[in-house]
PDB file of C-alpha atoms and ligand atoms in Angstrom:
ATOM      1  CA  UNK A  29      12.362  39.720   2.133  1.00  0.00           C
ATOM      2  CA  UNK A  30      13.290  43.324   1.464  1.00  0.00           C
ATOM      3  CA  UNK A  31      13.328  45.560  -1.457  1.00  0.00           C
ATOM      4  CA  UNK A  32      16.423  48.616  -2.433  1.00  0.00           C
ATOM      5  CA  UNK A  33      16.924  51.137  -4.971  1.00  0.00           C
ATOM      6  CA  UNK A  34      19.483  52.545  -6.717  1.00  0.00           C
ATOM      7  CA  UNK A  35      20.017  55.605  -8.452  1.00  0.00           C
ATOM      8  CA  UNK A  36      23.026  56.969 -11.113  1.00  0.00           C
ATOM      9  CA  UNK A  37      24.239  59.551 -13.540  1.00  0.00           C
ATOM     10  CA  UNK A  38      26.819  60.081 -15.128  1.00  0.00           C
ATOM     11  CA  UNK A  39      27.886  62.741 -17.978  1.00  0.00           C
ATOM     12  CA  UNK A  40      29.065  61.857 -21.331  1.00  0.00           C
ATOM     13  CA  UNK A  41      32.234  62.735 -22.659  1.00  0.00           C
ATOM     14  CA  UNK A  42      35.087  61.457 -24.355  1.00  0.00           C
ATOM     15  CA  UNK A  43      35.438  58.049 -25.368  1.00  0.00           C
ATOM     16  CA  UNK A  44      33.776  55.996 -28.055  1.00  0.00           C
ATOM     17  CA  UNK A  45      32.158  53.356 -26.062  1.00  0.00           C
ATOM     18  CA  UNK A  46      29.714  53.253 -22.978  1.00  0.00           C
ATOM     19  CA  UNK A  47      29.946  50.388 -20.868  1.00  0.00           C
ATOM     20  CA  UNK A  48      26.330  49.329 -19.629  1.00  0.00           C
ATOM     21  CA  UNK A  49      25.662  46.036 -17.209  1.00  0.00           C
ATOM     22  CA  UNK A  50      29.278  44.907 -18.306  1.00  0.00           C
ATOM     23  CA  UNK A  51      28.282  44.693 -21.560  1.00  0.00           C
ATOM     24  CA  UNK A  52      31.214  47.324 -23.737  1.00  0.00           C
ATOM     25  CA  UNK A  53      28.521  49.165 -26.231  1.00  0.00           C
ATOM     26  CA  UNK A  54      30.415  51.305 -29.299  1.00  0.00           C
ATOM     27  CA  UNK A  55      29.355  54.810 -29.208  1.00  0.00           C
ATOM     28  CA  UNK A  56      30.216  58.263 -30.024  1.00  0.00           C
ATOM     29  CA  UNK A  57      31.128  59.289 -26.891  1.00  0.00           C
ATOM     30  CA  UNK A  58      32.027  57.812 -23.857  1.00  0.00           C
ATOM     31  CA  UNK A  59      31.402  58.614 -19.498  1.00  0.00           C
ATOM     32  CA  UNK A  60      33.415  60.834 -17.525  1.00  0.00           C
ATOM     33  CA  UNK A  61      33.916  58.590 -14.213  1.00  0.00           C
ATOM     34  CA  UNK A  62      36.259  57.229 -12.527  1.00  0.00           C
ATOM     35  CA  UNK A  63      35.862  53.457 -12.943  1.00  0.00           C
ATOM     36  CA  UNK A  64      34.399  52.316 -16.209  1.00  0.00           C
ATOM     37  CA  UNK A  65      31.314  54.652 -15.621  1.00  0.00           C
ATOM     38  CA  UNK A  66      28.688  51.298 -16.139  1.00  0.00           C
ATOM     39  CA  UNK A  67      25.666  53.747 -14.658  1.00  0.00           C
ATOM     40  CA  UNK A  68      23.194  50.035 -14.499  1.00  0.00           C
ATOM     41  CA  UNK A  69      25.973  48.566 -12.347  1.00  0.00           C
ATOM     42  CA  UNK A  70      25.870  51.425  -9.876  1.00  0.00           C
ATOM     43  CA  UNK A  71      22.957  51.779  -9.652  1.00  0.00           C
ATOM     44  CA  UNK A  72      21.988  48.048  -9.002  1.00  0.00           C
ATOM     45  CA  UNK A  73      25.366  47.948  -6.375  1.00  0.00           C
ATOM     46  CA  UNK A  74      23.270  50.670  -4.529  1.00  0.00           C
ATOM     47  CA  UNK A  75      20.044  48.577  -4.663  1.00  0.00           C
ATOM     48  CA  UNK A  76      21.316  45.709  -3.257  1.00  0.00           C
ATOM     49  CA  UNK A  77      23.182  47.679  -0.554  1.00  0.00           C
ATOM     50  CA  UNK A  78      20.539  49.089   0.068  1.00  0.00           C
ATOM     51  CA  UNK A  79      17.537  46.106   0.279  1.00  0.00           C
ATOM     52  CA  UNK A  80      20.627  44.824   3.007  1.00  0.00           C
ATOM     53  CA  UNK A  81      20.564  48.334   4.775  1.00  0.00           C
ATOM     54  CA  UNK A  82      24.370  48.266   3.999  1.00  0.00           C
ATOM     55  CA  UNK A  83      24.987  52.075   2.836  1.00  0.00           C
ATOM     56  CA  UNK A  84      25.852  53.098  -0.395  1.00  0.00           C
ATOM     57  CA  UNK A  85      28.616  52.729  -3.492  1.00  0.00           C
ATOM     58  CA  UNK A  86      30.277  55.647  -2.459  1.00  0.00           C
ATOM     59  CA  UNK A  87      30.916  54.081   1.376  1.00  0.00           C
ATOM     60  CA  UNK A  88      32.540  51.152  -0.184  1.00  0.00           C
ATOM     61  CA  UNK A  89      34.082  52.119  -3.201  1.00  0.00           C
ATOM     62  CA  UNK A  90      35.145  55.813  -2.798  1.00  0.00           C
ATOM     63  CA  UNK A  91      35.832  57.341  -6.027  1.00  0.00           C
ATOM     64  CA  UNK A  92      38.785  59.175  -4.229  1.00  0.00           C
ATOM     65  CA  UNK A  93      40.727  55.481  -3.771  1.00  0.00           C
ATOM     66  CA  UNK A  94      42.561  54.664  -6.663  1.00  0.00           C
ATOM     67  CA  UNK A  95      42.541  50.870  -6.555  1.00  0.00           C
ATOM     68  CA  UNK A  96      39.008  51.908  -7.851  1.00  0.00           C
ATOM     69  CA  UNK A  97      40.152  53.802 -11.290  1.00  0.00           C
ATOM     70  CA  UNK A  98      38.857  52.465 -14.394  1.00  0.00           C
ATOM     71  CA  UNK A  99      37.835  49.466 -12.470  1.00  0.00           C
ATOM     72  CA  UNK A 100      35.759  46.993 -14.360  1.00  0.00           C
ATOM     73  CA  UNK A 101      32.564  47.945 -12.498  1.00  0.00           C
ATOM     74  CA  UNK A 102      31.655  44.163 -12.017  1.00  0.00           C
ATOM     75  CA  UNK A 103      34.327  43.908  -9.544  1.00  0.00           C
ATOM     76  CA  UNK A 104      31.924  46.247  -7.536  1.00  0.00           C
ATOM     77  CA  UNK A 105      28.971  43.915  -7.719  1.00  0.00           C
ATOM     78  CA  UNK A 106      30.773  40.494  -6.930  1.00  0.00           C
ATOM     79  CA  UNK A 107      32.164  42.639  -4.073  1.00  0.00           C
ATOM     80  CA  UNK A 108      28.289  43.383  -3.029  1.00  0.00           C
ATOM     81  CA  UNK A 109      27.189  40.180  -3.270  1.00  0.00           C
ATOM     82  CA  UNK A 110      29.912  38.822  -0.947  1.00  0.00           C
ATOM     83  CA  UNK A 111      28.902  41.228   1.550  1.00  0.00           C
ATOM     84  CA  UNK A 112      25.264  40.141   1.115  1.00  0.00           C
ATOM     85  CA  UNK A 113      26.027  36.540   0.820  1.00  0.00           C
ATOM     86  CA  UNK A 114      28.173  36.833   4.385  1.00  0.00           C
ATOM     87  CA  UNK A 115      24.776  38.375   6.041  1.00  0.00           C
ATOM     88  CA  UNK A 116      22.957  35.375   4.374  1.00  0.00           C
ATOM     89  CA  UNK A 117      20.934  37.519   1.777  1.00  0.00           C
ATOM     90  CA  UNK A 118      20.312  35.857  -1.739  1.00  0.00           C
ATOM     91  CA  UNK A 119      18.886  38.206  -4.715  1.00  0.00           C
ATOM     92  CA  UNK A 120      15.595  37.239  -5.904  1.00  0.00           C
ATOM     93  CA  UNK A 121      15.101  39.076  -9.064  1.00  0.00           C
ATOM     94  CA  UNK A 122      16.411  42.643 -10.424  1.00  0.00           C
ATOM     95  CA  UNK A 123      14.402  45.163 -12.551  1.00  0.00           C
ATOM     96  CA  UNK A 124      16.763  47.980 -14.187  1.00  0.00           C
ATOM     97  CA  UNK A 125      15.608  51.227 -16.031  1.00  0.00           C
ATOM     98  CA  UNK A 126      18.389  52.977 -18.314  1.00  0.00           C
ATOM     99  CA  UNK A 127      17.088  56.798 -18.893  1.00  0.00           C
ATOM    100  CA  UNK A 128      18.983  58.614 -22.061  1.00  0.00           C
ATOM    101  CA  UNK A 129      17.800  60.247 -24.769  1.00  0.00           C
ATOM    102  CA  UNK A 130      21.257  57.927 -26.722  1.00  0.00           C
ATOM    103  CA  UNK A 131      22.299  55.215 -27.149  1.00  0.00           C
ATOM    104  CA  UNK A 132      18.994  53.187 -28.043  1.00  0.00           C
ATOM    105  CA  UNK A 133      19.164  49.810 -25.576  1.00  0.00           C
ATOM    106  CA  UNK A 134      17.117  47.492 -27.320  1.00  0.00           C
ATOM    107  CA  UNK A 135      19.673  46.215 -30.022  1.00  0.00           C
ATOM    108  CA  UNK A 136      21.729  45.556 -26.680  1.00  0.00           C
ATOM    109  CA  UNK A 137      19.026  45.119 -24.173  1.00  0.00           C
ATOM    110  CA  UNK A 138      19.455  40.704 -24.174  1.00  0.00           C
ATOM    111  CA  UNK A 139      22.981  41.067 -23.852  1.00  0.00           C
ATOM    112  CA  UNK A 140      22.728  43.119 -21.171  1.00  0.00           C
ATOM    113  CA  UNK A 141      20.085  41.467 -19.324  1.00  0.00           C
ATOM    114  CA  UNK A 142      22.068  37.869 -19.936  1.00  0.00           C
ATOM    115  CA  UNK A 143      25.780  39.853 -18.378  1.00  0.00           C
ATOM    116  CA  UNK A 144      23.656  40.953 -15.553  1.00  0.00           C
ATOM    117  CA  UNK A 145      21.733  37.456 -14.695  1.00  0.00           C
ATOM    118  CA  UNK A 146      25.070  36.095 -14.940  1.00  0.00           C
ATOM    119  CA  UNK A 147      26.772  38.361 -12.458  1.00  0.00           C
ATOM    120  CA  UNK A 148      24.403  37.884 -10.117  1.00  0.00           C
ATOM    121  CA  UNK A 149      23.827  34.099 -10.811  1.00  0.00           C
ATOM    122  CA  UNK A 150      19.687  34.525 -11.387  1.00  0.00           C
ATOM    123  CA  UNK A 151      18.216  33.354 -14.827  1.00  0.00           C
ATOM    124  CA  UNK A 152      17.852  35.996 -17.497  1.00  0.00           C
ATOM    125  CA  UNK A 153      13.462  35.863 -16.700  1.00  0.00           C
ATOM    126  CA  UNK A 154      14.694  37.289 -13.586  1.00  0.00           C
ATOM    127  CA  UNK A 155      16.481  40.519 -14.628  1.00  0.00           C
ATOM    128  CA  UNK A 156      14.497  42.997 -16.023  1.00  0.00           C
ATOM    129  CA  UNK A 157      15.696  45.822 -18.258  1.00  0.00           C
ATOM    130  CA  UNK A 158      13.717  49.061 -19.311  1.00  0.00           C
ATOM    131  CA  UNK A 159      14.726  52.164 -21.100  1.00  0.00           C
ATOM    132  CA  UNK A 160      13.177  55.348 -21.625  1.00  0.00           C
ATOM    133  CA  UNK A 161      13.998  58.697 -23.593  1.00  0.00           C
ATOM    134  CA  UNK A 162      13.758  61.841 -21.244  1.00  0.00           C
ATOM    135  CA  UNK A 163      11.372  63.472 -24.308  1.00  0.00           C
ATOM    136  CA  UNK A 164      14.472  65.574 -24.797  1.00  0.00           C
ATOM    137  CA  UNK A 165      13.643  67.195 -21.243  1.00  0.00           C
ATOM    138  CA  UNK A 166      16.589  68.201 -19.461  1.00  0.00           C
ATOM    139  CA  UNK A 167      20.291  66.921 -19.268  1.00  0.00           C
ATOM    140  CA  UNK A 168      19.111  63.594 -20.574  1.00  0.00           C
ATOM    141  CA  UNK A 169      17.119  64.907 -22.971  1.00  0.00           C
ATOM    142  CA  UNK A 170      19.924  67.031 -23.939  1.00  0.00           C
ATOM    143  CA  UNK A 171      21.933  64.404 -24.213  1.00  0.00           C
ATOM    144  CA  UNK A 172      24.392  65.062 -21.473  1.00  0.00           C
ATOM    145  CA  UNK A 173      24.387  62.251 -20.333  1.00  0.00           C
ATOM    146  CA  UNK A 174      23.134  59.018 -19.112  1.00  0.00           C
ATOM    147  CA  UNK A 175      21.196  57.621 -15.721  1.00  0.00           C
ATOM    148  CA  UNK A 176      19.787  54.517 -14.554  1.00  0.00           C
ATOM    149  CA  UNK A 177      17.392  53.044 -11.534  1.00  0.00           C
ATOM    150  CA  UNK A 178      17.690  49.648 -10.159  1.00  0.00           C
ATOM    151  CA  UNK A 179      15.251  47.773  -8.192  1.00  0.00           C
ATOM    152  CA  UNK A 180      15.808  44.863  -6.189  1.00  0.00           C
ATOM    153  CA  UNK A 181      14.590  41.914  -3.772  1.00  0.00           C
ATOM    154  CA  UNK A 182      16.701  40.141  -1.841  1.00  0.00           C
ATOM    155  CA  UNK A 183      15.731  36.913   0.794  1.00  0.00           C
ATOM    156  CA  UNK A 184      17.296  35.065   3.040  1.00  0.00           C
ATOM    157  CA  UNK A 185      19.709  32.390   1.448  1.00  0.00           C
TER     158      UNK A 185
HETATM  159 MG1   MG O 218      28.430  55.943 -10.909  1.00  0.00          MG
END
């Protein structure tokens, strides 16, 4: 067994929807990025990468290569998997944190959690998804923007 983390941000700006674990959320603004800008998919492509000691996101999906551009960032986690799949690793269970001061996650937070069990082909018991305001400290708090941590276990298949 062995455990990763994953780490994300990215700013706000214009748009009028955020897409978070695949799930497209209507809001007032949207991410500047350049694939969809899903910060819980990022982060959770960099846990698993790294609970396989594989690198990170930006090794495997450079931001600088445009078959990447406004990519649906689920593309980026089946892509993971296959890589962890080929090394005979199987996830065990996930545990997510979104951090922004906006948009509130809980009226999305099932939907969310079902995309990402889905993706990942684990029950919805075994994704977990938190949120937490910044307490309007900083560029979250501010509302700059929007990050998110992933944690994750991974076995052998
Ligand atoms: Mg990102």
């Amino acid at each position: 067994m062995r455990v990763g983390s994953g780490f994300d941000v990215h700013a706000f700006g214009p748009g009028d929807a955020l897409v978070l674990g695949g799930v497209r959320i209507p809001h007032g603004r949207g991410v500047v990025a350049h694939s969809d800008g899903d910060v819980l998919l990022h982060a959770l492509v960099d846990a698993l990468l790294g609970a396989a000691g594989l690198g990170d996101i930006g090794e495997h999906f450079p931001d600088t290569d445009p078959r990447w551009r406004g990519v649906d960032s689920r593309e980026f986690v089946t892509a993971t998997l296959e890589m962890l799949a080929r090394r005979s690793w199987r996830v065990v269970n996930v545990d997510l944190t979104l951090l922004a001061q906006q948009p509130r996650i809980a009226p999305w937070r099932e939907q969310i959690r079902h995309s990402v069990a889905t993706l990942l082909g684990l029950s919805v018991g075994e994704v977990n998804l938190k949120a937490t305001t910044t307490e309007h400290l900083g560029f979250l708090g501010r509302n700059e923007g929007l990050a998110a941590m992933a944690t994750v276990l991974i076995d052998r298949a």
